[in-house]
């Protein structure tokens, strides 16, 4: 307001003044900005160049560090590859030999950069084995943990054969502290004495970043020359700019004077005409004095005056009212259309909801929050609960009795706490009393201004049953793995007992009580060996061996075994015929069948006692007697096991042979016993049946077909005379007791025996004199080097060497696998002296 008072009153003079001021303002501002930003511009440019150089140095330094780390890492991997190739070519060399090997030292200790180098240490003990400084070799690197904590942190991370790298501080002899980078990589190959090396490479990292410093100096010099040249250009630009501003000021003043005079005429005429219109004169007209927009403005002004002279104020008001009414009607019509569309969308949404609700594959229920009553359920809910909609809609879940009080409280608490129920597991009771495991999903929804709980029931009963079966199968698999480990250790023990017992039998006079006692020990060891075979058969880790079998021997053995475990309240009656024929079966599995039936009978009478009756006889079955179409008429062995226990309910008697079905408590049975029995009997082309009266007795009958060929079977094995020899045998086993027993046994047979308890020592002894031995007998499972690995190395040294491999039990080696590897003999512990002597002669005669 104050500024307008300073301007002239006349329009033409005011327009000239405004035009001049408008033209001068940008010129003055431009000159002012040039003067202000002269030095600032140079300062900003200089700062930007400095920051760019600084960022470039930081990035370059990072790149060079990365390149240096990659170079060091690649150097380590190259050395690792060279060392592994060297160790592969010289597998017999130990650490001591390698430290004296100049070729290996040349590979192990290599320069890296100007002052860097590689070194070797033991990844298990952290002892330095090869180093540039020979005085530090065989140094325990644990001693540097306090003096060089950064170095020891990297070294400690590499122990046990892991890759490791990092930086640590190193103080030079002149006192300067510099960064060193170290990378450690392990070797896969080990030395002959089992040492595994780790290759460590260390170097000064600033050796690789030094070129960046030189490049930075060159860049800074270039920047200074650039700023000098840029300052000269700016000064020249200022001179030209100020000269141009002077010329612009003169041009603006001339143009402003002409503009003021030219436009003032038209404005003056419009001013006079407007004054006349204000006084009510609508017939006045302005004479056009200019062309263009101003002339068009004058013409529009004249037409406006003509229109005003025709139209009255009342007509204008009426027209405005009509326009407003029309607009209001259009808005009302649009609102009606939108409301109809919303109602149609709501009806369509409810229709879709009803379709999804009724056709959902999951059970769904709607419950009123205020009353707690079921408002609606879908068809799947009725199928799941066995209730009709009429029976439950309008009732609460408490009245129907779907859940227990505890489950209902958990459901309500979770819904109130989080606003929804997501996967809550609950037991669900149906109309017929069945319990269903379900996952509950619920949320509060609003329908027609009322609140409901929408609940979805996911039936997981079958999944839980399958999960329980899977857990049981995993449990049985774990038992099988445990059985294999027990069998291995137990067979080693039995081997020693059997060997010493057999040698003691040779040293005692027949007919004496000592000889008879030793014979009983020997027979007990044989029974224990058969028991191990039963364990392996049960765990599915031994092949089924079918052979002619007298079942009565197995039944008597099982009765003898279980008798001591039965209480005196259970009476045992046995009627076992000695005239039963032979069956083609596996003794261990038949023993398992008998023991399972006897154990089930014991559990049925454990609380009240009773009578256990076992009958074994040979019967003839014709076509009418056979229940299984796969069986053929003929002679069968019939084993009947009867107990006077609790019996089996008729509703479950048809399911007792199903896997995982059991009527016992969790701690008493797995549900696999009778299923396994059924499988074994069917595998031998037989049949099993059951008859039970609840509360009185249960009787199982097993039928096995009799084979035509009849041969004699004996309860014990005959100890045949052992074959002798004079060859030289190299014997190795990691258990000293087995080595002493085996050496004594072989020497009694006339052989010259060299015994070892270490596979590594055995390899050294054989490598030192490969022609000294005619036969090598090795155990399978040994530390540092297994028997399989030892056999391979021995055959590499001498391909024609005869080898017998022994095992208590191993999944990694079998007789077929041993032959495929070139191993000529395979023995399963425990073995009697005659069998061992026979196997030795067979192997030696093959060479």
mmCIF file of C-alpha atoms in Angstrom, residues 94 127 155 161 167 186 218 436 497 522 572 581 671 756:
data_model
loop_
_atom_site.group_PDB
_atom_site.id
_atom_site.type_symbol
_atom_site.label_atom_id
_atom_site.label_comp_id
_atom_site.label_asym_id
_atom_site.label_seq_id
_atom_site.Cartn_x
_atom_site.Cartn_y
_atom_site.Cartn_z
ATOM 1 C CA UNK A 94 54.313 -88.273 8.330
ATOM 2 C CA UNK A 127 50.760 -76.317 16.551
ATOM 3 C CA UNK A 155 43.518 -68.864 14.174
ATOM 4 C CA UNK A 161 39.118 -77.743 9.769
ATOM 5 C CA UNK A 167 42.750 -58.454 10.073
ATOM 6 C CA UNK A 186 42.151 -76.501 5.692
ATOM 7 C CA UNK A 218 48.224 -36.607 -9.165
ATOM 8 C CA UNK A 436 -12.733 -85.682 16.997
ATOM 9 C CA UNK A 497 34.643 -115.847 24.915
ATOM 10 C CA UNK A 522 30.745 -122.954 24.497
ATOM 11 C CA UNK A 572 2.791 -123.626 32.041
ATOM 12 C CA UNK A 581 8.441 -132.752 10.370
ATOM 13 C CA UNK A 671 0.836 -102.307 18.200
ATOM 14 C CA UNK A 756 48.861 -105.252 15.699
#
